[in-house]
Amino acid sequence: ARARIITADFASFSDCLMSASPRRTTDFLDTLSADLRQVQEITHRRFRPLTDEQLNRGPGPGKWSVGQCLEHLNIVGGLYLPVMSRKIKAARDKGSRPAETVKHGYFGQKMTEAMRVPSSQKAMKSPQQYAPSGSRLPRTVVEVFSRQLDELSSLVEQAREVNANAVRIPNPIIPLLLPRLTDALELVVEHIKRHIAQAERVLDSRS
């Protein structure tokens, strides 16, 4: 009961602290779709042709390889995407209709802003349960990531059909936080972009 009260308090507090400059929902989702298309292009062009050795070669001790960056994204995606899918379906089944403008919560925006800082400038230590499973990963890690990109792109399109401001997505790291679907989608996309940039730096460091 106490956890539910705390969760409600966090959600209410987030409601009170929203962006001062509303953005059209269609424009917001268009931007996320464009970002995902760019990541898909990078994945196809730079990651799919890699050999096992290239995929697993790290830039130095304790530094993630391309494969480990993708494995981390696959783990996080495996937590977020099924929940988003269920929540969007539930909202659609209840007759939810899209809102004209996007609303953001305070905590959701803070997490997204932190994710926008390049890992080359400010490293973040991933919780152990979301760290890559090993240092030698099969090439299927690229295919899994590519499929998750397709799934996330589909979820962005489905979000156009409901009020994404009203759908709440439990944060897998801090379950008491219930960011809006708008914030959760943006956070996941920025998280992907952060680690794709990291993986590209690994490749560029070899040239």
GROMACS .gro file of N, CA, C and O in nm, residues 52-174:
model
  492
   52ASP      N    1   3.282  -1.179  -3.645
   52ASP     CA    2   3.276  -1.206  -3.501
   52ASP      C    3   3.388  -1.133  -3.428
   52ASP      O    4   3.366  -1.076  -3.321
   53GLU      N    5   3.506  -1.133  -3.488
   53GLU     CA    6   3.620  -1.069  -3.423
   53GLU      C    7   3.600  -0.918  -3.414
   53GLU      O    8   3.627  -0.856  -3.311
   54GLN      N    9   3.552  -0.857  -3.520
   54GLN     CA   10   3.529  -0.712  -3.521
   54GLN      C   11   3.418  -0.673  -3.423
   54GLN      O   12   3.426  -0.571  -3.355
   55LEU      N   13   3.316  -0.758  -3.416
   55LEU     CA   14   3.202  -0.730  -3.328
   55LEU      C   15   3.244  -0.733  -3.181
   55LEU      O   16   3.193  -0.656  -3.099
   56ASN      N   17   3.339  -0.819  -3.148
   56ASN     CA   18   3.376  -0.842  -3.008
   56ASN      C   19   3.506  -0.774  -2.965
   56ASN      O   20   3.546  -0.787  -2.850
   57ARG      N   21   3.566  -0.699  -3.053
   57ARG     CA   22   3.692  -0.632  -3.018
   57ARG      C   23   3.662  -0.500  -2.947
   57ARG      O   24   3.604  -0.409  -3.004
   58GLY      N   25   3.705  -0.490  -2.822
   58GLY     CA   26   3.683  -0.369  -2.745
   58GLY      C   27   3.797  -0.270  -2.764
   58GLY      O   28   3.906  -0.308  -2.806
   59PRO      N   29   3.774  -0.144  -2.734
   59PRO     CA   30   3.877  -0.042  -2.752
   59PRO      C   31   3.984  -0.044  -2.643
   59PRO      O   32   4.086   0.023  -2.657
   60GLY      N   33   3.961  -0.120  -2.536
   60GLY     CA   34   4.058  -0.125  -2.427
   60GLY      C   35   3.998  -0.200  -2.309
   60GLY      O   36   3.881  -0.237  -2.309
   61PRO      N   37   4.081  -0.226  -2.206
   61PRO     CA   38   4.033  -0.299  -2.089
   61PRO      C   39   3.913  -0.230  -2.025
   61PRO      O   40   3.914  -0.109  -2.001
   62GLY      N   41   3.809  -0.308  -1.999
   62GLY     CA   42   3.691  -0.254  -1.935
   62GLY      C   43   3.601  -0.172  -2.024
   62GLY      O   44   3.499  -0.118  -1.978
   63LYS      N   45   3.637  -0.160  -2.152
   63LYS     CA   46   3.557  -0.081  -2.248
   63LYS      C   47   3.472  -0.176  -2.332
   63LYS      O   48   3.518  -0.280  -2.374
   64TRP      N   49   3.349  -0.136  -2.356
   64TRP     CA   50   3.257  -0.222  -2.432
   64TRP      C   51   3.293  -0.228  -2.580
   64TRP      O   52   3.332  -0.129  -2.640
   65SER      N   53   3.275  -0.347  -2.636
   65SER     CA   54   3.285  -0.366  -2.780
   65SER      C   55   3.152  -0.325  -2.845
   65SER      O   56   3.054  -0.294  -2.777
   66VAL      N   57   3.148  -0.327  -2.979
   66VAL     CA   58   3.024  -0.300  -3.050
   66VAL      C   59   2.916  -0.400  -3.006
   66VAL      O   60   2.802  -0.364  -2.976
   67GLY      N   61   2.955  -0.527  -2.999
   67GLY     CA   62   2.860  -0.631  -2.959
   67GLY      C   63   2.804  -0.608  -2.820
   67GLY      O   64   2.684  -0.629  -2.796
   68GLN      N   65   2.888  -0.563  -2.728
   68GLN     CA   66   2.841  -0.539  -2.592
   68GLN      C   67   2.748  -0.418  -2.585
   68GLN      O   68   2.651  -0.419  -2.509
   69CYS      N   69   2.775  -0.316  -2.666
   69CYS     CA   70   2.684  -0.201  -2.672
   69CYS      C   71   2.546  -0.246  -2.718
   69CYS      O   72   2.443  -0.208  -2.660
   70LEU      N   73   2.542  -0.330  -2.823
   70LEU     CA   74   2.415  -0.377  -2.876
   70LEU      C   75   2.346  -0.472  -2.779
   70LEU      O   76   2.224  -0.468  -2.764
   71GLU      N   77   2.423  -0.557  -2.713
   71GLU     CA   78   2.366  -0.649  -2.615
   71GLU      C   79   2.300  -0.573  -2.501
   71GLU      O   80   2.191  -0.609  -2.454
   72HIS      N   81   2.364  -0.467  -2.455
   72HIS     CA   82   2.306  -0.383  -2.350
   72HIS      C   83   2.173  -0.323  -2.397
   72HIS      O   84   2.073  -0.325  -2.323
   73LEU      N   85   2.170  -0.274  -2.520
   73LEU     CA   86   2.046  -0.217  -2.573
   73LEU      C   87   1.937  -0.324  -2.586
   73LEU      O   88   1.819  -0.297  -2.561
   74ASN      N   89   1.977  -0.445  -2.624
   74ASN     CA   90   1.880  -0.553  -2.634
   74ASN      C   91   1.819  -0.588  -2.499
   74ASN      O   92   1.699  -0.617  -2.488
   75ILE      N   93   1.901  -0.586  -2.395
   75ILE     CA   94   1.852  -0.617  -2.260
   75ILE      C   95   1.750  -0.511  -2.216
   75ILE      O   96   1.642  -0.544  -2.167
   76VAL      N   97   1.786  -0.385  -2.233
   76VAL     CA   98   1.696  -0.276  -2.192
   76VAL      C   99   1.569  -0.278  -2.276
   76VAL      O  100   1.458  -0.262  -2.225
   77GLY      N  101   1.585  -0.300  -2.407
   77GLY     CA  102   1.468  -0.307  -2.494
   77GLY      C  103   1.375  -0.421  -2.456
   77GLY      O  104   1.253  -0.407  -2.462
   78GLY      N  105   1.433  -0.533  -2.414
   78GLY     CA  106   1.353  -0.646  -2.372
   78GLY      C  107   1.268  -0.618  -2.249
   78GLY      O  108   1.166  -0.684  -2.226
   79LEU      N  109   1.309  -0.519  -2.171
   79LEU     CA  110   1.233  -0.479  -2.052
   79LEU      C  111   1.125  -0.376  -2.088
   79LEU      O  112   1.012  -0.384  -2.039
   80TYR      N  113   1.161  -0.279  -2.170
   80TYR     CA  114   1.070  -0.169  -2.201
   80TYR      C  115   0.963  -0.204  -2.305
   80TYR      O  116   0.845  -0.172  -2.288
   81LEU      N  117   1.004  -0.267  -2.414
   81LEU     CA  118   0.914  -0.280  -2.528
   81LEU      C  119   0.788  -0.361  -2.500
   81LEU      O  120   0.678  -0.319  -2.540
   82PRO      N  121   0.796  -0.476  -2.432
   82PRO     CA  122   0.672  -0.550  -2.405
   82PRO      C  123   0.574  -0.471  -2.318
   82PRO      O  124   0.453  -0.478  -2.338
   83VAL      N  125   0.628  -0.396  -2.221
   83VAL     CA  126   0.541  -0.315  -2.135
   83VAL      C  127   0.473  -0.206  -2.216
   83VAL      O  128   0.353  -0.182  -2.203
   84MET      N  129   0.550  -0.138  -2.300
   84MET     CA  130   0.491  -0.034  -2.384
   84MET      C  131   0.381  -0.090  -2.473
   84MET      O  132   0.274  -0.030  -2.488
   85SER      N  133   0.406  -0.206  -2.530
   85SER     CA  134   0.308  -0.268  -2.618
   85SER      C  135   0.178  -0.297  -2.544
   85SER      O  136   0.068  -0.267  -2.593
   86ARG      N  137   0.190  -0.353  -2.424
   86ARG     CA  138   0.070  -0.384  -2.345
   86ARG      C  139  -0.005  -0.259  -2.305
   86ARG      O  140  -0.129  -0.254  -2.312
   87LYS      N  141   0.068  -0.156  -2.265
   87LYS     CA  142   0.004  -0.032  -2.219
   87LYS      C  143  -0.066   0.041  -2.334
   87LYS      O  144  -0.174   0.097  -2.316
   88ILE      N  145  -0.004   0.041  -2.450
   88ILE     CA  146  -0.067   0.105  -2.566
   88ILE      C  147  -0.194   0.030  -2.606
   88ILE      O  148  -0.298   0.090  -2.634
   89LYS      N  149  -0.186  -0.102  -2.607
   89LYS     CA  150  -0.303  -0.183  -2.642
   89LYS      C  151  -0.417  -0.159  -2.542
   89LYS      O  152  -0.533  -0.144  -2.582
   90ALA      N  153  -0.382  -0.154  -2.412
   90ALA     CA  154  -0.485  -0.131  -2.310
   90ALA      C  155  -0.550   0.006  -2.330
   90ALA      O  156  -0.673   0.019  -2.318
   91ALA      N  157  -0.470   0.106  -2.362
   91ALA     CA  158  -0.524   0.240  -2.384
   91ALA      C  159  -0.614   0.242  -2.507
   91ALA      O  160  -0.722   0.304  -2.506
   92ARG      N  161  -0.571   0.174  -2.612
   92ARG     CA  162  -0.652   0.169  -2.735
   92ARG      C  163  -0.785   0.097  -2.709
   92ARG      O  164  -0.890   0.140  -2.757
   93ASP      N  165  -0.778  -0.012  -2.632
   93ASP     CA  166  -0.900  -0.088  -2.602
   93ASP      C  167  -0.999  -0.006  -2.519
   93ASP      O  168  -1.121  -0.029  -2.523
   94LYS      N  169  -0.946   0.091  -2.442
   94LYS     CA  170  -1.033   0.177  -2.360
   94LYS      C  171  -1.085   0.298  -2.437
   94LYS      O  172  -1.155   0.382  -2.380
   95GLY      N  173  -1.048   0.306  -2.565
   95GLY     CA  174  -1.098   0.416  -2.647
   95GLY      C  175  -1.016   0.544  -2.638
   95GLY      O  176  -1.065   0.651  -2.674
   96SER      N  177  -0.891   0.535  -2.593
   96SER     CA  178  -0.806   0.653  -2.583
   96SER      C  179  -0.787   0.717  -2.720
   96SER      O  180  -0.770   0.647  -2.820
   97ARG      N  181  -0.788   0.850  -2.723
   97ARG     CA  182  -0.770   0.923  -2.847
   97ARG      C  183  -0.648   1.013  -2.835
   97ARG      O  184  -0.616   1.064  -2.727
   98PRO      N  185  -0.575   1.035  -2.945
   98PRO     CA  186  -0.452   1.115  -2.939
   98PRO      C  187  -0.474   1.258  -2.894
   98PRO      O  188  -0.577   1.319  -2.925
   99ALA      N  189  -0.378   1.310  -2.820
   99ALA     CA  190  -0.379   1.450  -2.779
   99ALA      C  191  -0.307   1.534  -2.885
   99ALA      O  192  -0.215   1.486  -2.952
  100GLU      N  193  -0.347   1.658  -2.899
  100GLU     CA  194  -0.287   1.744  -3.002
  100GLU      C  195  -0.143   1.780  -2.968
  100GLU      O  196  -0.058   1.788  -3.057
  101THR      N  197  -0.115   1.804  -2.840
  101THR     CA  198   0.020   1.843  -2.800
  101THR      C  199   0.077   1.744  -2.699
  101THR      O  200   0.004   1.672  -2.631
  102VAL      N  201   0.209   1.743  -2.690
  102VAL     CA  202   0.282   1.652  -2.602
  102VAL      C  203   0.299   1.714  -2.463
  102VAL      O  204   0.324   1.834  -2.450
  103LYS      N  205   0.283   1.631  -2.362
  103LYS     CA  206   0.314   1.671  -2.226
  103LYS      C  207   0.429   1.585  -2.175
  103LYS      O  208   0.436   1.467  -2.205
  104HIS      N  209   0.517   1.647  -2.097
  104HIS     CA  210   0.630   1.576  -2.038
  104HIS      C  211   0.626   1.588  -1.887
  104HIS      O  212   0.580   1.690  -1.833
  105GLY      N  213   0.676   1.486  -1.820
  105GLY     CA  214   0.690   1.491  -1.675
  105GLY      C  215   0.830   1.536  -1.635
  105GLY      O  216   0.925   1.524  -1.714
  106TYR      N  217   0.843   1.587  -1.516
  106TYR     CA  218   0.970   1.640  -1.468
  106TYR      C  219   1.079   1.532  -1.467
  106TYR      O  220   1.188   1.550  -1.521
  107PHE      N  221   1.049   1.419  -1.402
  107PHE     CA  222   1.151   1.314  -1.390
  107PHE      C  223   1.186   1.254  -1.525
  107PHE      O  224   1.303   1.224  -1.553
  108GLY      N  225   1.084   1.235  -1.610
  108GLY     CA  226   1.110   1.180  -1.743
  108GLY      C  227   1.203   1.268  -1.823
  108GLY      O  228   1.296   1.220  -1.888
  109GLN      N  229   1.182   1.397  -1.817
  109GLN     CA  230   1.267   1.490  -1.891
  109GLN      C  231   1.408   1.495  -1.834
  109GLN      O  232   1.506   1.506  -1.908
  110LYS      N  233   1.419   1.489  -1.703
  110LYS     CA  234   1.552   1.490  -1.641
  110LYS      C  235   1.633   1.368  -1.685
  110LYS      O  236   1.753   1.378  -1.713
  111MET      N  237   1.569   1.252  -1.689
  111MET     CA  238   1.640   1.131  -1.731
  111MET      C  239   1.680   1.138  -1.877
  111MET      O  240   1.790   1.098  -1.916
  112THR      N  241   1.591   1.195  -1.960
  112THR     CA  242   1.622   1.208  -2.102
  112THR      C  243   1.736   1.307  -2.124
  112THR      O  244   1.826   1.282  -2.205
  113GLU      N  245   1.734   1.418  -2.052
  113GLU     CA  246   1.841   1.517  -2.064
  113GLU      C  247   1.976   1.456  -2.027
  113GLU      O  248   2.078   1.481  -2.092
  114ALA      N  249   1.977   1.375  -1.921
  114ALA     CA  250   2.102   1.309  -1.880
  114ALA      C  251   2.151   1.214  -1.988
  114ALA      O  252   2.272   1.202  -2.012
  115MET      N  253   2.058   1.148  -2.056
  115MET     CA  254   2.094   1.052  -2.160
  115MET      C  255   2.151   1.121  -2.283
  115MET      O  256   2.227   1.061  -2.359
  116ARG      N  257   2.118   1.249  -2.303
  116ARG     CA  258   2.166   1.320  -2.421
  116ARG      C  259   2.313   1.361  -2.408
  116ARG      O  260   2.375   1.397  -2.508
  117VAL      N  261   2.369   1.358  -2.289
  117VAL     CA  262   2.510   1.389  -2.272
  117VAL      C  263   2.591   1.272  -2.327
  117VAL      O  264   2.574   1.159  -2.281
  118PRO      N  265   2.677   1.293  -2.427
  118PRO     CA  266   2.753   1.182  -2.487
  118PRO      C  267   2.832   1.104  -2.382
  118PRO      O  268   2.885   1.163  -2.288
  119SER      N  269   2.838   0.973  -2.399
  119SER     CA  270   2.913   0.890  -2.305
  119SER      C  271   3.061   0.924  -2.305
  119SER      O  272   3.132   0.899  -2.209
  120SER      N  273   3.108   0.985  -2.416
  120SER     CA  274   3.248   1.027  -2.422
  120SER      C  275   3.275   1.144  -2.328
  120SER      O  276   3.389   1.168  -2.288
  121GLN      N  277   3.169   1.219  -2.292
  121GLN     CA  278   3.183   1.332  -2.201
  121GLN      C  279   3.150   1.294  -2.057
  121GLN      O  280   3.213   1.342  -1.963
  122LYS      N  281   3.049   1.210  -2.041
  122LYS     CA  282   3.007   1.169  -1.908
  122LYS      C  283   2.962   1.025  -1.911
  122LYS      O  284   2.855   0.993  -1.961
  123ALA      N  285   3.045   0.937  -1.857
  123ALA     CA  286   3.011   0.795  -1.856
  123ALA      C  287   2.907   0.767  -1.749
  123ALA      O  288   2.903   0.832  -1.645
  124MET      N  289   2.819   0.670  -1.777
  124MET     CA  290   2.720   0.624  -1.680
  124MET      C  291   2.742   0.475  -1.659
  124MET      O  292   2.755   0.400  -1.756
  125LYS      N  293   2.746   0.434  -1.534
  125LYS     CA  294   2.764   0.293  -1.505
  125LYS      C  295   2.628   0.224  -1.509
  125LYS      O  296   2.537   0.260  -1.436
  126SER      N  297   2.615   0.127  -1.599
  126SER     CA  298   2.488   0.055  -1.610
  126SER      C  299   2.472  -0.040  -1.492
  126SER      O  300   2.568  -0.104  -1.449
  127PRO      N  301   2.350  -0.051  -1.438
  127PRO     CA  302   2.324  -0.151  -1.335
  127PRO      C  303   2.366  -0.289  -1.383
  127PRO      O  304   2.353  -0.320  -1.502
  128GLN      N  305   2.416  -0.372  -1.294
  128GLN     CA  306   2.472  -0.501  -1.331
  128GLN      C  307   2.374  -0.587  -1.410
  128GLN      O  308   2.412  -0.657  -1.504
  129GLN      N  309   2.246  -0.580  -1.373
  129GLN     CA  310   2.147  -0.665  -1.441
  129GLN      C  311   2.123  -0.623  -1.586
  129GLN      O  312   2.063  -0.697  -1.663
  130TYR      N  313   2.169  -0.503  -1.624
  130TYR     CA  314   2.152  -0.457  -1.761
  130TYR      C  315   2.284  -0.456  -1.838
  130TYR      O  316   2.288  -0.409  -1.952
  131ALA      N  317   2.389  -0.506  -1.777
  131ALA     CA  318   2.520  -0.510  -1.842
  131ALA      C  319   2.524  -0.627  -1.942
  131ALA      O  320   2.448  -0.723  -1.929
  132PRO      N  321   2.612  -0.619  -2.043
  132PRO     CA  322   2.624  -0.729  -2.140
  132PRO      C  323   2.657  -0.861  -2.070
  132PRO      O  324   2.724  -0.863  -1.967
  133SER      N  325   2.608  -0.970  -2.129
  133SER     CA  326   2.622  -1.101  -2.066
  133SER      C  327   2.763  -1.159  -2.077
  133SER      O  328   2.797  -1.254  -2.007
  134GLY      N  329   2.845  -1.106  -2.165
  134GLY     CA  330   2.980  -1.158  -2.180
  134GLY      C  331   3.061  -1.075  -2.278
  134GLY      O  332   3.012  -0.978  -2.335
  135SER      N  333   3.186  -1.115  -2.298
  135SER     CA  334   3.274  -1.041  -2.388
  135SER      C  335   3.281  -1.105  -2.526
  135SER      O  336   3.336  -1.046  -2.619
  136ARG      N  337   3.228  -1.228  -2.540
  136ARG     CA  338   3.223  -1.293  -2.671
  136ARG      C  339   3.078  -1.319  -2.706
  136ARG      O  340   3.013  -1.408  -2.654
  137LEU      N  341   3.027  -1.236  -2.794
  137LEU     CA  342   2.885  -1.242  -2.829
  137LEU      C  343   2.868  -1.286  -2.974
  137LEU      O  344   2.949  -1.250  -3.061
  138PRO      N  345   2.763  -1.363  -3.003
  138PRO     CA  346   2.739  -1.408  -3.141
  138PRO      C  347   2.687  -1.294  -3.227
  138PRO      O  348   2.634  -1.194  -3.176
  139ARG      N  349   2.699  -1.310  -3.356
  139ARG     CA  350   2.654  -1.205  -3.448
  139ARG      C  351   2.503  -1.187  -3.445
  139ARG      O  352   2.452  -1.084  -3.492
  140THR      N  353   2.432  -1.284  -3.388
  140THR     CA  354   2.287  -1.269  -3.378
  140THR      C  355   2.248  -1.149  -3.293
  140THR      O  356   2.134  -1.103  -3.300
  141VAL      N  357   2.342  -1.096  -3.214
  141VAL     CA  358   2.312  -0.978  -3.132
  141VAL      C  359   2.271  -0.860  -3.222
  141VAL      O  360   2.186  -0.779  -3.183
  142VAL      N  361   2.327  -0.854  -3.342
  142VAL     CA  362   2.292  -0.747  -3.436
  142VAL      C  363   2.150  -0.767  -3.488
  142VAL      O  364   2.073  -0.671  -3.499
  143GLU      N  365   2.115  -0.892  -3.519
  143GLU     CA  366   1.982  -0.920  -3.571
  143GLU      C  367   1.874  -0.894  -3.466
  143GLU      O  368   1.766  -0.842  -3.497
  144VAL      N  369   1.904  -0.931  -3.342
  144VAL     CA  370   1.809  -0.905  -3.233
  144VAL      C  371   1.787  -0.755  -3.219
  144VAL      O  372   1.674  -0.708  -3.204
  145PHE      N  373   1.896  -0.679  -3.224
  145PHE     CA  374   1.884  -0.534  -3.212
  145PHE      C  375   1.803  -0.477  -3.327
  145PHE      O  376   1.717  -0.390  -3.308
  146SER      N  377   1.827  -0.525  -3.448
  146SER     CA  378   1.754  -0.477  -3.565
  146SER      C  379   1.604  -0.504  -3.550
  146SER      O  380   1.520  -0.419  -3.583
  147ARG      N  381   1.570  -0.622  -3.500
  147ARG     CA  382   1.428  -0.655  -3.479
  147ARG      C  383   1.367  -0.564  -3.372
  147ARG      O  384   1.251  -0.523  -3.384
  148GLN      N  385   1.443  -0.534  -3.269
  148GLN     CA  386   1.391  -0.444  -3.165
  148GLN      C  387   1.370  -0.304  -3.219
  148GLN      O  388   1.273  -0.236  -3.181
  149LEU      N  389   1.456  -0.260  -3.309
  149LEU     CA  390   1.435  -0.129  -3.373
  149LEU      C  391   1.304  -0.128  -3.451
  149LEU      O  392   1.229  -0.030  -3.446
  150ASP      N  393   1.278  -0.238  -3.522
  150ASP     CA  394   1.152  -0.247  -3.597
  150ASP      C  395   1.033  -0.243  -3.501
  150ASP      O  396   0.932  -0.176  -3.529
  151GLU      N  397   1.046  -0.314  -3.389
  151GLU     CA  398   0.937  -0.317  -3.292
  151GLU      C  399   0.915  -0.180  -3.230
  151GLU      O  400   0.800  -0.135  -3.214
  152LEU      N  401   1.024  -0.111  -3.197
  152LEU     CA  402   1.012   0.022  -3.138
  152LEU      C  403   0.952   0.120  -3.238
  152LEU      O  404   0.868   0.204  -3.202
  153SER      N  405   0.992   0.110  -3.363
  153SER     CA  406   0.934   0.195  -3.467
  153SER      C  407   0.783   0.173  -3.477
  153SER      O  408   0.705   0.268  -3.493
  154SER      N  409   0.742   0.047  -3.467
  154SER     CA  410   0.599   0.015  -3.470
  154SER      C  411   0.527   0.074  -3.350
  154SER      O  412   0.414   0.126  -3.363
  155LEU      N  413   0.590   0.071  -3.233
  155LEU     CA  414   0.529   0.127  -3.113
  155LEU      C  415   0.512   0.279  -3.124
  155LEU      O  416   0.412   0.335  -3.078
  156VAL      N  417   0.610   0.344  -3.186
  156VAL     CA  418   0.597   0.488  -3.208
  156VAL      C  419   0.476   0.517  -3.296
  156VAL      O  420   0.400   0.612  -3.271
  157GLU      N  421   0.456   0.434  -3.399
  157GLU     CA  422   0.340   0.453  -3.486
  157GLU      C  423   0.210   0.426  -3.410
  157GLU      O  424   0.111   0.498  -3.426
  158GLN      N  425   0.210   0.323  -3.326
  158GLN     CA  426   0.090   0.291  -3.248
  158GLN      C  427   0.059   0.402  -3.148
  158GLN      O  428  -0.058   0.426  -3.115
  159ALA      N  429   0.163   0.469  -3.099
  159ALA     CA  430   0.143   0.577  -3.002
  159ALA      C  431   0.064   0.693  -3.063
  159ALA      O  432   0.006   0.773  -2.990
  160ARG      N  433   0.060   0.702  -3.195
  160ARG     CA  434  -0.016   0.807  -3.262
  160ARG      C  435  -0.167   0.787  -3.245
  160ARG      O  436  -0.245   0.881  -3.266
  161GLU      N  437  -0.206   0.665  -3.209
  161GLU     CA  438  -0.349   0.631  -3.204
  161GLU      C  439  -0.410   0.654  -3.066
  161GLU      O  440  -0.532   0.641  -3.050
  162VAL      N  441  -0.327   0.682  -2.965
  162VAL     CA  442  -0.377   0.697  -2.828
  162VAL      C  443  -0.326   0.828  -2.768
  162VAL      O  444  -0.241   0.896  -2.826
  163ASN      N  445  -0.378   0.861  -2.650
  163ASN     CA  446  -0.326   0.977  -2.576
  163ASN      C  447  -0.199   0.934  -2.505
  163ASN      O  448  -0.204   0.882  -2.393
  164ALA      N  449  -0.085   0.956  -2.569
  164ALA     CA  450   0.043   0.911  -2.512
  164ALA      C  451   0.078   0.985  -2.384
  164ALA      O  452   0.162   0.938  -2.306
  165ASN      N  453   0.016   1.099  -2.362
  165ASN     CA  454   0.040   1.174  -2.238
  165ASN      C  455  -0.019   1.102  -2.116
  165ASN      O  456   0.029   1.119  -2.004
  166ALA      N  457  -0.126   1.026  -2.140
  166ALA     CA  458  -0.198   0.964  -2.029
  166ALA      C  459  -0.152   0.823  -1.999
  166ALA      O  460  -0.182   0.769  -1.892
  167VAL      N  461  -0.077   0.762  -2.091
  167VAL     CA  462  -0.028   0.625  -2.070
  167VAL      C  463   0.098   0.629  -1.984
  167VAL      O  464   0.192   0.703  -2.015
  168ARG      N  465   0.100   0.550  -1.879
  168ARG     CA  466   0.213   0.547  -1.787
  168ARG      C  467   0.294   0.418  -1.806
  168ARG      O  468   0.237   0.309  -1.815
  169ILE      N  469   0.427   0.432  -1.810
  169ILE     CA  470   0.516   0.319  -1.831
  169ILE      C  471   0.607   0.304  -1.710
  169ILE      O  472   0.692   0.392  -1.685
  170PRO      N  473   0.595   0.196  -1.632
  170PRO     CA  474   0.684   0.178  -1.516
  170PRO      C  475   0.831   0.176  -1.558
  170PRO      O  476   0.868   0.112  -1.656
  171ASN      N  477   0.913   0.250  -1.486
  171ASN     CA  478   1.056   0.251  -1.512
  171ASN      C  479   1.117   0.122  -1.458
  171ASN      O  480   1.100   0.091  -1.340
  172PRO      N  481   1.188   0.042  -1.541
  172PRO     CA  482   1.240  -0.087  -1.495
  172PRO      C  483   1.349  -0.074  -1.389
  172PRO      O  484   1.373  -0.168  -1.313
  173ILE      N  485   1.417   0.040  -1.386
  173ILE     CA  486   1.524   0.058  -1.287
  173ILE      C  487   1.467   0.113  -1.157
  173ILE      O  488   1.506   0.070  -1.047
  174ILE      N  489   1.374   0.208  -1.169
  174ILE     CA  490   1.309   0.268  -1.051
  174ILE      C  491   1.158   0.248  -1.068
  174ILE      O  492   1.089   0.336  -1.121
   0.00000   0.00000   0.00000
